[in-house]
PDB file of C-alpha atoms in Angstrom:
ATOM      1  CA  MET S 158      -0.116  -0.352   0.065  1.00 91.00           C
ATOM      2  CA  LYS S 159       0.878   3.640  -0.519  1.00 97.00           C
ATOM      3  CA  ILE S 160       0.730   5.258   2.245  1.00 98.00           C
ATOM      4  CA  LYS S 161       1.493   9.033   3.160  1.00 98.00           C
ATOM      5  CA  ILE S 162       2.652  10.149   6.375  1.00 98.00           C
ATOM      6  CA  THR S 163       1.579  13.859   7.468  1.00 98.00           C
ATOM      7  CA  ALA S 164       2.072  15.940  10.570  1.00 98.00           C
ATOM      8  CA  ASP S 165       1.195  19.341  12.271  1.00 97.00           C
ATOM      9  CA  SER S 166       4.446  21.785  11.910  1.00 95.00           C
ATOM     10  CA  THR S 167       4.943  21.435  15.862  1.00 93.00           C
ATOM     11  CA  CYS S 168       6.709  18.204  14.978  1.00 96.00           C
ATOM     12  CA  ASP S 169      10.097  20.147  14.808  1.00 93.00           C
ATOM     13  CA  LEU S 170      11.559  17.506  12.426  1.00 95.00           C
ATOM     14  CA  SER S 171      14.248  18.859  10.036  1.00 94.00           C
ATOM     15  CA  GLU S 172      14.117  19.599   6.432  1.00 94.00           C
ATOM     16  CA  THR S 173      16.232  16.427   5.950  1.00 96.00           C
ATOM     17  CA  LEU S 174      13.723  14.635   7.975  1.00 97.00           C
ATOM     18  CA  LEU S 175      11.238  15.072   5.928  1.00 97.00           C
ATOM     19  CA  ARG S 176      12.639  14.968   2.452  1.00 97.00           C
ATOM     20  CA  GLN S 177      14.023  11.754   3.165  1.00 97.00           C
ATOM     21  CA  TRP S 178      10.910   9.920   4.906  1.00 98.00           C
ATOM     22  CA  ASN S 179       8.032  12.044   2.236  1.00 98.00           C
ATOM     23  CA  ILE S 180       6.749  13.492   5.463  1.00 98.00           C
ATOM     24  CA  SER S 181       4.582  16.707   4.743  1.00 98.00           C
ATOM     25  CA  LEU S 182       3.482  19.357   7.221  1.00 97.00           C
ATOM     26  CA  ILE S 183       0.551  21.547   7.534  1.00 97.00           C
ATOM     27  CA  PRO S 184       1.225  24.638   9.293  1.00 95.00           C
ATOM     28  CA  MET S 185       0.303  26.439  12.362  1.00 94.00           C
ATOM     29  CA  HIS S 186      -0.684  30.010  12.417  1.00 94.00           C
ATOM     30  CA  ILE S 187       1.656  32.418  14.631  1.00 90.00           C
ATOM     31  CA  LEU S 188      -0.508  35.664  15.388  1.00 88.00           C
ATOM     32  CA  MET S 189       2.125  38.275  15.435  1.00 84.00           C
ATOM     33  CA  GLY S 190       1.511  41.798  15.425  1.00 79.00           C
ATOM     34  CA  GLU S 191      -1.307  42.648  12.617  1.00 82.00           C
ATOM     35  CA  GLU S 192      -0.022  39.619  10.599  1.00 86.00           C
ATOM     36  CA  SER S 193      -1.025  35.662  10.482  1.00 89.00           C
ATOM     37  CA  LEU S 194       2.320  33.640   9.678  1.00 91.00           C
ATOM     38  CA  LEU S 195       3.059  30.651   8.959  1.00 91.00           C
ATOM     39  CA  ASP S 196       5.395  28.377  11.226  1.00 88.00           C
ATOM     40  CA  GLY S 197       8.282  27.378   9.656  1.00 81.00           C
ATOM     41  CA  VAL S 198       7.152  29.078   6.205  1.00 88.00           C
ATOM     42  CA  THR S 199       7.293  32.543   6.753  1.00 89.00           C
ATOM     43  CA  VAL S 200       8.138  32.788  10.326  1.00 87.00           C
ATOM     44  CA  ARG S 201      10.832  31.431  12.792  1.00 84.00           C
ATOM     45  CA  PRO S 202      11.997  31.266  16.389  1.00 84.00           C
ATOM     46  CA  ALA S 203      14.655  34.215  15.517  1.00 84.00           C
ATOM     47  CA  ASP S 204      11.864  36.655  14.172  1.00 87.00           C
ATOM     48  CA  VAL S 205       9.508  36.322  17.436  1.00 82.00           C
ATOM     49  CA  PHE S 206      12.611  36.745  19.786  1.00 81.00           C
ATOM     50  CA  THR S 207      13.286  39.985  17.546  1.00 85.00           C
ATOM     51  CA  HIS S 208       9.670  41.084  17.657  1.00 81.00           C
ATOM     52  CA  VAL S 209       9.519  40.993  21.614  1.00 77.00           C
ATOM     53  CA  GLN S 210      12.728  42.385  22.074  1.00 78.00           C
ATOM     54  CA  ASN S 211      11.836  45.464  20.016  1.00 82.00           C
ATOM     55  CA  GLY S 212       8.710  45.837  22.233  1.00 81.00           C
ATOM     56  CA  GLY S 213       6.491  43.795  20.254  1.00 80.00           C
ATOM     57  CA  LYS S 214       3.669  41.686  22.108  1.00 80.00           C
ATOM     58  CA  MET S 215       4.144  37.936  22.371  1.00 77.00           C
ATOM     59  CA  PRO S 216       2.586  36.349  19.082  1.00 82.00           C
ATOM     60  CA  LYS S 217      -0.057  33.745  19.571  1.00 86.00           C
ATOM     61  CA  SER S 218      -0.465  30.139  18.083  1.00 86.00           C
ATOM     62  CA  ALA S 219      -3.702  29.160  16.453  1.00 92.00           C
ATOM     63  CA  ALA S 220      -4.498  25.566  14.823  1.00 96.00           C
ATOM     64  CA  PRO S 221      -5.372  25.268  11.510  1.00 97.00           C
ATOM     65  CA  ASN S 222      -9.319  25.507  10.652  1.00 97.00           C
ATOM     66  CA  LEU S 223     -11.432  22.672   9.323  1.00 97.00           C
ATOM     67  CA  VAL S 224     -10.938  24.063   5.903  1.00 98.00           C
ATOM     68  CA  GLU S 225      -7.502  24.087   5.879  1.00 98.00           C
ATOM     69  CA  TYR S 226      -7.172  20.645   7.139  1.00 98.00           C
ATOM     70  CA  THR S 227      -9.520  19.542   4.354  1.00 98.00           C
ATOM     71  CA  ASP S 228      -7.522  20.756   1.962  1.00 98.00           C
ATOM     72  CA  PHE S 229      -4.255  19.653   3.179  1.00 98.00           C
ATOM     73  CA  PHE S 230      -5.687  16.094   3.033  1.00 98.00           C
ATOM     74  CA  THR S 231      -7.363  16.226  -0.120  1.00 98.00           C
ATOM     75  CA  PRO S 232      -4.378  15.499  -2.694  1.00 98.00           C
ATOM     76  CA  PHE S 233      -2.868  12.850  -0.365  1.00 98.00           C
ATOM     77  CA  ALA S 234      -6.008  10.889   0.030  1.00 98.00           C
ATOM     78  CA  LYS S 235      -6.323  11.070  -3.717  1.00 98.00           C
ATOM     79  CA  ASP S 236      -2.749   9.866  -4.603  1.00 98.00           C
ATOM     80  CA  TYR S 237      -2.346   7.226  -1.477  1.00 98.00           C
ATOM     81  CA  ASP S 238      -4.149   4.273  -0.682  1.00 98.00           C
ATOM     82  CA  ALA S 239      -3.922   5.910   2.918  1.00 98.00           C
ATOM     83  CA  VAL S 240      -3.060   8.942   4.941  1.00 98.00           C
ATOM     84  CA  ILE S 241      -2.059   8.857   8.456  1.00 98.00           C
ATOM     85  CA  HIS S 242      -1.746  12.288  10.305  1.00 98.00           C
ATOM     86  CA  ILE S 243       0.127  13.032  13.705  1.00 98.00           C
ATOM     87  CA  CYS S 244      -1.462  15.627  15.477  1.00 98.00           C
ATOM     88  CA  VAL S 245       0.210  17.809  18.491  1.00 97.00           C
ATOM     89  CA  GLY S 246      -1.369  16.750  21.830  1.00 96.00           C
ATOM     90  CA  SER S 247      -4.929  17.687  22.278  1.00 96.00           C
ATOM     91  CA  LYS S 248      -4.532  19.151  25.547  1.00 92.00           C
ATOM     92  CA  PHE S 249      -2.501  21.723  23.665  1.00 91.00           C
ATOM     93  CA  SER S 250      -4.164  22.689  20.937  1.00 93.00           C
ATOM     94  CA  SER S 251      -7.489  22.380  18.793  1.00 96.00           C
ATOM     95  CA  CYS S 252      -5.462  20.859  16.067  1.00 97.00           C
ATOM     96  CA  CYS S 253      -6.447  17.207  16.958  1.00 97.00           C
ATOM     97  CA  GLN S 254     -10.080  17.953  16.864  1.00 98.00           C
ATOM     98  CA  ASN S 255     -10.054  20.128  13.876  1.00 98.00           C
ATOM     99  CA  ALA S 256      -7.881  17.150  11.707  1.00 98.00           C
ATOM    100  CA  LYS S 257     -10.318  14.468  12.853  1.00 98.00           C
ATOM    101  CA  LEU S 258     -13.157  16.513  11.931  1.00 98.00           C
ATOM    102  CA  ALA S 259     -11.547  16.921   8.331  1.00 98.00           C
ATOM    103  CA  ALA S 260     -10.546  13.103   8.251  1.00 98.00           C
ATOM    104  CA  GLN S 261     -14.347  12.543   8.266  1.00 98.00           C
ATOM    105  CA  GLU S 262     -14.515  13.852   4.817  1.00 97.00           C
ATOM    106  CA  PHE S 263     -12.318  11.028   3.217  1.00 98.00           C
ATOM    107  CA  GLY S 264     -12.525   6.903   3.785  1.00 96.00           C
ATOM    108  CA  ASN S 265      -8.509   6.649   3.947  1.00 98.00           C
ATOM    109  CA  VAL S 266      -7.455   9.533   6.252  1.00 98.00           C
ATOM    110  CA  SER S 267      -6.626   8.490  10.005  1.00 98.00           C
ATOM    111  CA  VAL S 268      -5.705  10.916  13.008  1.00 98.00           C
ATOM    112  CA  VAL S 269      -3.579   9.778  15.850  1.00 98.00           C
ATOM    113  CA  ASP S 270      -3.111  12.035  18.572  1.00 98.00           C
ATOM    114  CA  SER S 271       0.328  12.160  19.763  1.00 98.00           C
ATOM    115  CA  GLU S 272      -0.111  13.116  23.085  1.00 97.00           C
ATOM    116  CA  ASN S 273       3.012  15.420  22.697  1.00 96.00           C
ATOM    117  CA  ILE S 274       4.762  18.698  21.555  1.00 94.00           C
ATOM    118  CA  CYS S 275       8.171  19.127  19.805  1.00 94.00           C
ATOM    119  CA  THR S 276       9.970  16.780  18.760  1.00 95.00           C
ATOM    120  CA  GLY S 277       7.981  14.503  21.551  1.00 96.00           C
ATOM    121  CA  GLN S 278       5.234  14.497  18.406  1.00 97.00           C
ATOM    122  CA  GLY S 279       8.385  13.935  16.259  1.00 97.00           C
ATOM    123  CA  TYR S 280       9.357  10.930  17.212  1.00 98.00           C
ATOM    124  CA  LEU S 281       6.122   9.654  16.654  1.00 98.00           C
ATOM    125  CA  VAL S 282       5.757  10.959  13.242  1.00 98.00           C
ATOM    126  CA  LEU S 283       9.190   9.771  12.306  1.00 98.00           C
ATOM    127  CA  ARG S 284       8.210   5.741  13.387  1.00 98.00           C
ATOM    128  CA  ALA S 285       4.899   6.443  11.591  1.00 98.00           C
ATOM    129  CA  ALA S 286       7.274   6.806   8.325  1.00 98.00           C
ATOM    130  CA  LYS S 287       9.539   3.959   9.080  1.00 98.00           C
ATOM    131  CA  LEU S 288       6.516   1.339   9.685  1.00 98.00           C
ATOM    132  CA  ALA S 289       4.804   2.600   6.612  1.00 98.00           C
ATOM    133  CA  ALA S 290       8.145   1.900   4.872  1.00 97.00           C
ATOM    134  CA  ASP S 291       8.351  -1.565   6.226  1.00 97.00           C
ATOM    135  CA  GLY S 292       4.434  -2.246   4.922  1.00 97.00           C
ATOM    136  CA  LEU S 293       2.594  -2.411   7.751  1.00 97.00           C
ATOM    137  CA  PRO S 294      -0.970  -1.979   7.054  1.00 98.00           C
ATOM    138  CA  PRO S 295      -2.675   1.434   8.071  1.00 98.00           C
ATOM    139  CA  ARG S 296      -4.727   0.194  11.183  1.00 97.00           C
ATOM    140  CA  ASN S 297      -1.525  -1.332  12.415  1.00 98.00           C
ATOM    141  CA  ILE S 298       0.414   1.694  12.450  1.00 98.00           C
ATOM    142  CA  CYS S 299      -2.224   3.662  14.220  1.00 98.00           C
ATOM    143  CA  MET S 300      -2.730   1.280  16.688  1.00 98.00           C
ATOM    144  CA  ARG S 301       1.418   1.059  17.453  1.00 98.00           C
ATOM    145  CA  LEU S 302       1.445   4.556  17.571  1.00 98.00           C
ATOM    146  CA  GLN S 303      -1.448   4.918  20.028  1.00 97.00           C
ATOM    147  CA  ALA S 304       0.498   2.471  22.216  1.00 97.00           C
ATOM    148  CA  LEU S 305       3.948   4.322  21.920  1.00 98.00           C
ATOM    149  CA  ALA S 306       2.531   7.818  22.572  1.00 97.00           C
ATOM    150  CA  LYS S 307       2.269   6.847  26.382  1.00 96.00           C
ATOM    151  CA  LYS S 308       5.934   5.484  26.444  1.00 98.00           C
ATOM    152  CA  VAL S 309       7.489   8.779  24.636  1.00 98.00           C
ATOM    153  CA  ASP S 310       9.359  11.035  27.334  1.00 97.00           C
ATOM    154  CA  LEU S 311      10.046  14.363  26.527  1.00 96.00           C
ATOM    155  CA  SER S 312      11.656  17.464  28.761  1.00 95.00           C
ATOM    156  CA  PHE S 313      13.809  20.166  28.506  1.00 91.00           C
ATOM    157  CA  VAL S 314      15.251  22.705  30.276  1.00 92.00           C
ATOM    158  CA  LEU S 315      14.786  26.704  30.142  1.00 88.00           C
ATOM    159  CA  ASN S 316      17.324  29.394  30.129  1.00 86.00           C
ATOM    160  CA  GLN S 317      14.751  31.915  31.543  1.00 76.00           C
ATOM    161  CA  LEU S 318      11.322  32.131  32.156  1.00 67.00           C
ATOM    162  CA  ASP S 319      10.671  35.591  30.361  1.00 66.00           C
ATOM    163  CA  TYR S 320       8.929  34.481  26.965  1.00 60.00           C
ATOM    164  CA  MET S 321       6.437  32.044  29.365  1.00 62.00           C
ATOM    165  CA  ALA S 322       5.589  34.761  31.860  1.00 51.00           C
ATOM    166  CA  LYS S 323       5.069  37.389  28.460  1.00 57.00           C
ATOM    167  CA  SER S 324       2.925  34.456  26.964  1.00 50.00           C
ATOM    168  CA  GLY S 325       0.744  34.407  30.189  1.00 50.00           C
ATOM    169  CA  ARG S 326       1.767  30.686  30.874  1.00 47.00           C
ATOM    170  CA  CYS S 327       3.386  32.314  34.497  1.00 43.00           C
ATOM    171  CA  SER S 328       3.496  35.471  36.198  1.00 39.00           C
ATOM    172  CA  GLY S 329       5.993  38.419  35.831  1.00 40.00           C
ATOM    173  CA  VAL S 330       7.015  38.196  39.485  1.00 36.00           C
ATOM    174  CA  LEU S 331       7.960  34.005  39.210  1.00 46.00           C
ATOM    175  CA  ALA S 332      10.127  34.611  36.172  1.00 42.00           C
ATOM    176  CA  PHE S 333      11.828  37.877  37.840  1.00 39.00           C
ATOM    177  CA  GLY S 334      12.512  35.765  40.753  1.00 43.00           C
ATOM    178  CA  ALA S 335      13.729  32.966  39.278  1.00 51.00           C
ATOM    179  CA  ASN S 336      16.465  35.091  36.648  1.00 57.00           C
ATOM    180  CA  ILE S 337      17.467  36.719  40.014  1.00 47.00           C
ATOM    181  CA  LEU S 338      18.196  33.374  41.669  1.00 49.00           C
ATOM    182  CA  GLY S 339      19.266  31.947  38.393  1.00 66.00           C
ATOM    183  CA  ILE S 340      16.449  28.984  38.706  1.00 78.00           C
ATOM    184  CA  LYS S 341      16.820  27.133  35.346  1.00 88.00           C
ATOM    185  CA  PRO S 342      13.057  25.212  35.083  1.00 86.00           C
ATOM    186  CA  SER S 343      12.875  21.800  33.660  1.00 88.00           C
ATOM    187  CA  LEU S 344       9.746  20.877  32.246  1.00 87.00           C
ATOM    188  CA  ALA S 345       8.129  17.690  31.105  1.00 91.00           C
ATOM    189  CA  VAL S 346       5.492  16.143  29.387  1.00 92.00           C
ATOM    190  CA  ILE S 347       3.332  14.397  31.809  1.00 91.00           C
ATOM    191  CA  ASP S 348      -0.102  12.848  30.501  1.00 91.00           C
ATOM    192  CA  GLY S 349      -0.476  15.308  27.450  1.00 89.00           C
ATOM    193  CA  GLU S 350       0.530  18.114  29.444  1.00 85.00           C
ATOM    194  CA  LEU S 351       3.568  20.325  30.404  1.00 81.00           C
ATOM    195  CA  LYS S 352       4.818  20.543  33.889  1.00 84.00           C
ATOM    196  CA  VAL S 353       7.230  21.752  35.828  1.00 82.00           C
ATOM    197  CA  VAL S 354       9.198  18.587  37.187  1.00 87.00           C
ATOM    198  CA  LYS S 355      12.356  20.248  38.502  1.00 87.00           C
ATOM    199  CA  LYS S 356      14.136  23.533  38.885  1.00 87.00           C
ATOM    200  CA  TYR S 357      17.762  23.505  38.953  1.00 90.00           C
ATOM    201  CA  ARG S 358      20.238  26.676  40.243  1.00 86.00           C
ATOM    202  CA  GLY S 359      23.540  28.056  38.739  1.00 86.00           C
ATOM    203  CA  GLN S 360      25.184  28.393  35.168  1.00 88.00           C
ATOM    204  CA  LEU S 361      23.077  26.910  32.549  1.00 91.00           C
ATOM    205  CA  PRO S 362      25.438  24.364  30.967  1.00 93.00           C
ATOM    206  CA  ILE S 363      26.288  22.983  34.566  1.00 93.00           C
ATOM    207  CA  CYS S 364      22.233  22.774  35.123  1.00 92.00           C
ATOM    208  CA  VAL S 365      21.876  21.053  31.959  1.00 95.00           C
ATOM    209  CA  GLY S 366      24.435  18.343  32.772  1.00 94.00           C
ATOM    210  CA  LYS S 367      22.487  17.886  35.866  1.00 94.00           C
ATOM    211  CA  TYR S 368      19.321  17.310  33.878  1.00 95.00           C
ATOM    212  CA  ILE S 369      20.990  14.787  32.030  1.00 95.00           C
ATOM    213  CA  THR S 370      22.328  12.881  34.203  1.00 95.00           C
ATOM    214  CA  GLU S 371      18.986  12.616  36.150  1.00 95.00           C
ATOM    215  CA  LYS S 372      17.133  11.756  33.181  1.00 95.00           C
ATOM    216  CA  LEU S 373      19.356   8.783  32.162  1.00 96.00           C
ATOM    217  CA  ALA S 374      21.555   7.820  34.930  1.00 94.00           C
ATOM    218  CA  ASP S 375      21.227   4.004  36.333  1.00 93.00           C
ATOM    219  CA  ARG S 376      18.234   3.717  34.244  1.00 93.00           C
ATOM    220  CA  ASP S 377      17.279   0.101  32.052  1.00 93.00           C
ATOM    221  CA  ASP S 378      13.909   1.009  30.969  1.00 96.00           C
ATOM    222  CA  ILE S 379      15.105   3.219  28.167  1.00 97.00           C
ATOM    223  CA  ASP S 380      14.391   2.180  24.124  1.00 96.00           C
ATOM    224  CA  THR S 381      18.167   3.214  23.008  1.00 95.00           C
ATOM    225  CA  SER S 382      17.592   3.016  19.409  1.00 96.00           C
ATOM    226  CA  VAL S 383      17.037   6.869  18.983  1.00 97.00           C
ATOM    227  CA  VAL S 384      16.951  10.021  21.000  1.00 97.00           C
ATOM    228  CA  PHE S 385      16.194  13.558  19.780  1.00 97.00           C
ATOM    229  CA  LEU S 386      18.242  16.664  20.985  1.00 97.00           C
ATOM    230  CA  SER S 387      16.226  19.128  20.654  1.00 95.00           C
ATOM    231  CA  SER S 388      17.512  23.162  21.024  1.00 95.00           C
ATOM    232  CA  CYS S 389      16.659  26.745  20.392  1.00 92.00           C
ATOM    233  CA  GLN S 390      19.786  28.654  19.829  1.00 91.00           C
ATOM    234  CA  PRO S 391      21.486  26.928  22.491  1.00 93.00           C
ATOM    235  CA  LYS S 392      24.391  28.701  24.832  1.00 92.00           C
ATOM    236  CA  PRO S 393      27.644  27.745  24.662  1.00 94.00           C
ATOM    237  CA  GLY S 394      28.565  24.762  26.192  1.00 94.00           C
ATOM    238  CA  CYS S 395      24.991  23.136  26.726  1.00 95.00           C
ATOM    239  CA  LEU S 396      24.995  21.014  23.571  1.00 95.00           C
ATOM    240  CA  GLU S 397      28.434  19.475  24.812  1.00 94.00           C
ATOM    241  CA  ALA S 398      27.191  18.854  28.088  1.00 94.00           C
ATOM    242  CA  VAL S 399      24.101  17.261  26.828  1.00 95.00           C
ATOM    243  CA  LYS S 400      26.170  15.352  24.027  1.00 94.00           C
ATOM    244  CA  ALA S 401      28.964  13.751  26.793  1.00 94.00           C
ATOM    245  CA  GLY S 402      25.686  12.809  29.126  1.00 94.00           C
ATOM    246  CA  LEU S 403      24.328  10.797  26.292  1.00 94.00           C
ATOM    247  CA  ALA S 404      27.747   9.192  25.371  1.00 92.00           C
ATOM    248  CA  GLN S 405      28.118   8.419  29.076  1.00 92.00           C
ATOM    249  CA  TYR S 406      24.724   7.395  30.008  1.00 91.00           C
ATOM    250  CA  GLY S 407      22.592   6.732  27.109  1.00 80.00           C
ATOM    251  CA  LYS S 408      24.327   4.449  24.606  1.00 87.00           C
ATOM    252  CA  PHE S 409      21.890   5.290  22.037  1.00 94.00           C
ATOM    253  CA  GLU S 410      22.361   3.932  18.629  1.00 95.00           C
ATOM    254  CA  GLN S 411      21.522   7.218  16.895  1.00 96.00           C
ATOM    255  CA  ILE S 412      21.216  10.526  18.258  1.00 96.00           C
ATOM    256  CA  ILE S 413      18.750  12.995  16.031  1.00 97.00           C
ATOM    257  CA  GLU S 414      19.618  16.512  16.397  1.00 96.00           C
ATOM    258  CA  THR S 415      16.752  19.321  16.001  1.00 95.00           C
ATOM    259  CA  ASP S 416      15.946  22.839  16.027  1.00 93.00           C
ATOM    260  CA  ILE S 417      12.767  23.795  18.499  1.00 91.00           C
ATOM    261  CA  GLY S 418      10.358  25.608  16.000  1.00 88.00           C
ATOM    262  CA  THR S 419       7.990  28.375  16.473  1.00 83.00           C
ATOM    263  CA  THR S 420       5.421  27.172  18.443  1.00 78.00           C
ATOM    264  CA  ILE S 421       7.342  26.034  21.358  1.00 79.00           C
ATOM    265  CA  GLY S 422      10.384  27.609  20.700  1.00 80.00           C
ATOM    266  CA  GLY S 423       8.605  31.306  21.016  1.00 74.00           C
ATOM    267  CA  TYR S 424       7.229  30.761  24.423  1.00 77.00           C
ATOM    268  CA  SER S 425       9.870  28.826  25.705  1.00 80.00           C
ATOM    269  CA  GLY S 426      12.567  31.467  24.779  1.00 82.00           C
ATOM    270  CA  PRO S 427      16.219  31.132  23.519  1.00 87.00           C
ATOM    271  CA  GLY S 428      18.675  28.627  24.973  1.00 91.00           C
ATOM    272  CA  THR S 429      15.919  25.986  25.589  1.00 92.00           C
ATOM    273  CA  ILE S 430      17.577  22.649  25.239  1.00 95.00           C
ATOM    274  CA  GLY S 431      15.936  19.161  25.937  1.00 95.00           C
ATOM    275  CA  ILE S 432      16.078  15.592  25.041  1.00 97.00           C
ATOM    276  CA  VAL S 433      13.453  12.908  23.514  1.00 98.00           C
ATOM    277  CA  PHE S 434      13.331   9.219  23.767  1.00 98.00           C
ATOM    278  CA  ALA S 435      11.000   6.510  24.322  1.00 98.00           C
ATOM    279  CA  THR S 436      10.754   3.980  27.375  1.00 97.00           C
ATOM    280  CA  LYS S 437      10.610   0.053  26.937  1.00 95.00           C
TER     281      LYS S 437
END
């Protein structure tokens, strides 16, 4: 069967991976000033940071609507035996709801809730493409993805809380206090929601090193086939700290480096860095 894998742009897979696995993305809308821009197409994280640093209001993201999803699926539904679309987690956005409504217009389009964001979603997208290449039927792929969604572990460390505060996701007082005290919060997706799980204190590379050690050391429940290393304008020494930790504790067969895109990076801010893997 000819199976097409598609996803929301929030999956943050690189152009190289998208081309290699013939994956197509539908972009999120980024509302910046008076403009409605397209995630990864007409706007990048650096554009958001420049806009905010120059006094602009924090941009907002919006899901593609029903018509946009229908138009997006239409050519693939005609050209392929089946289309499998992996959405950003339904607790983060209305993308999944809109995509499922649009899929009802077709007899061969399936929608999977990744229950995740960023490369947590991307982990499922890439796995879907590999399963399709292996010749699994669409129903089996969807079942495997739904099971895998529960096992994907996404977490990252923020360099600052300023962008979270400007987007209304935490208070300005909390962000100011964290910056004064040098606190670097670690966030993770738990049960489909983003939560603060740890607060580190000190220089960012040192905090990142502690974060990697605590995530990976003395664990035997990790699927070591692949790990994503995702970052947004990483600070000096941070990528090196993560890679050292991966080499010492992870023993992963493949490390895929990706840039955090506009939808997530615009809220987390520059310096954000994290990893994504799956448990057994």
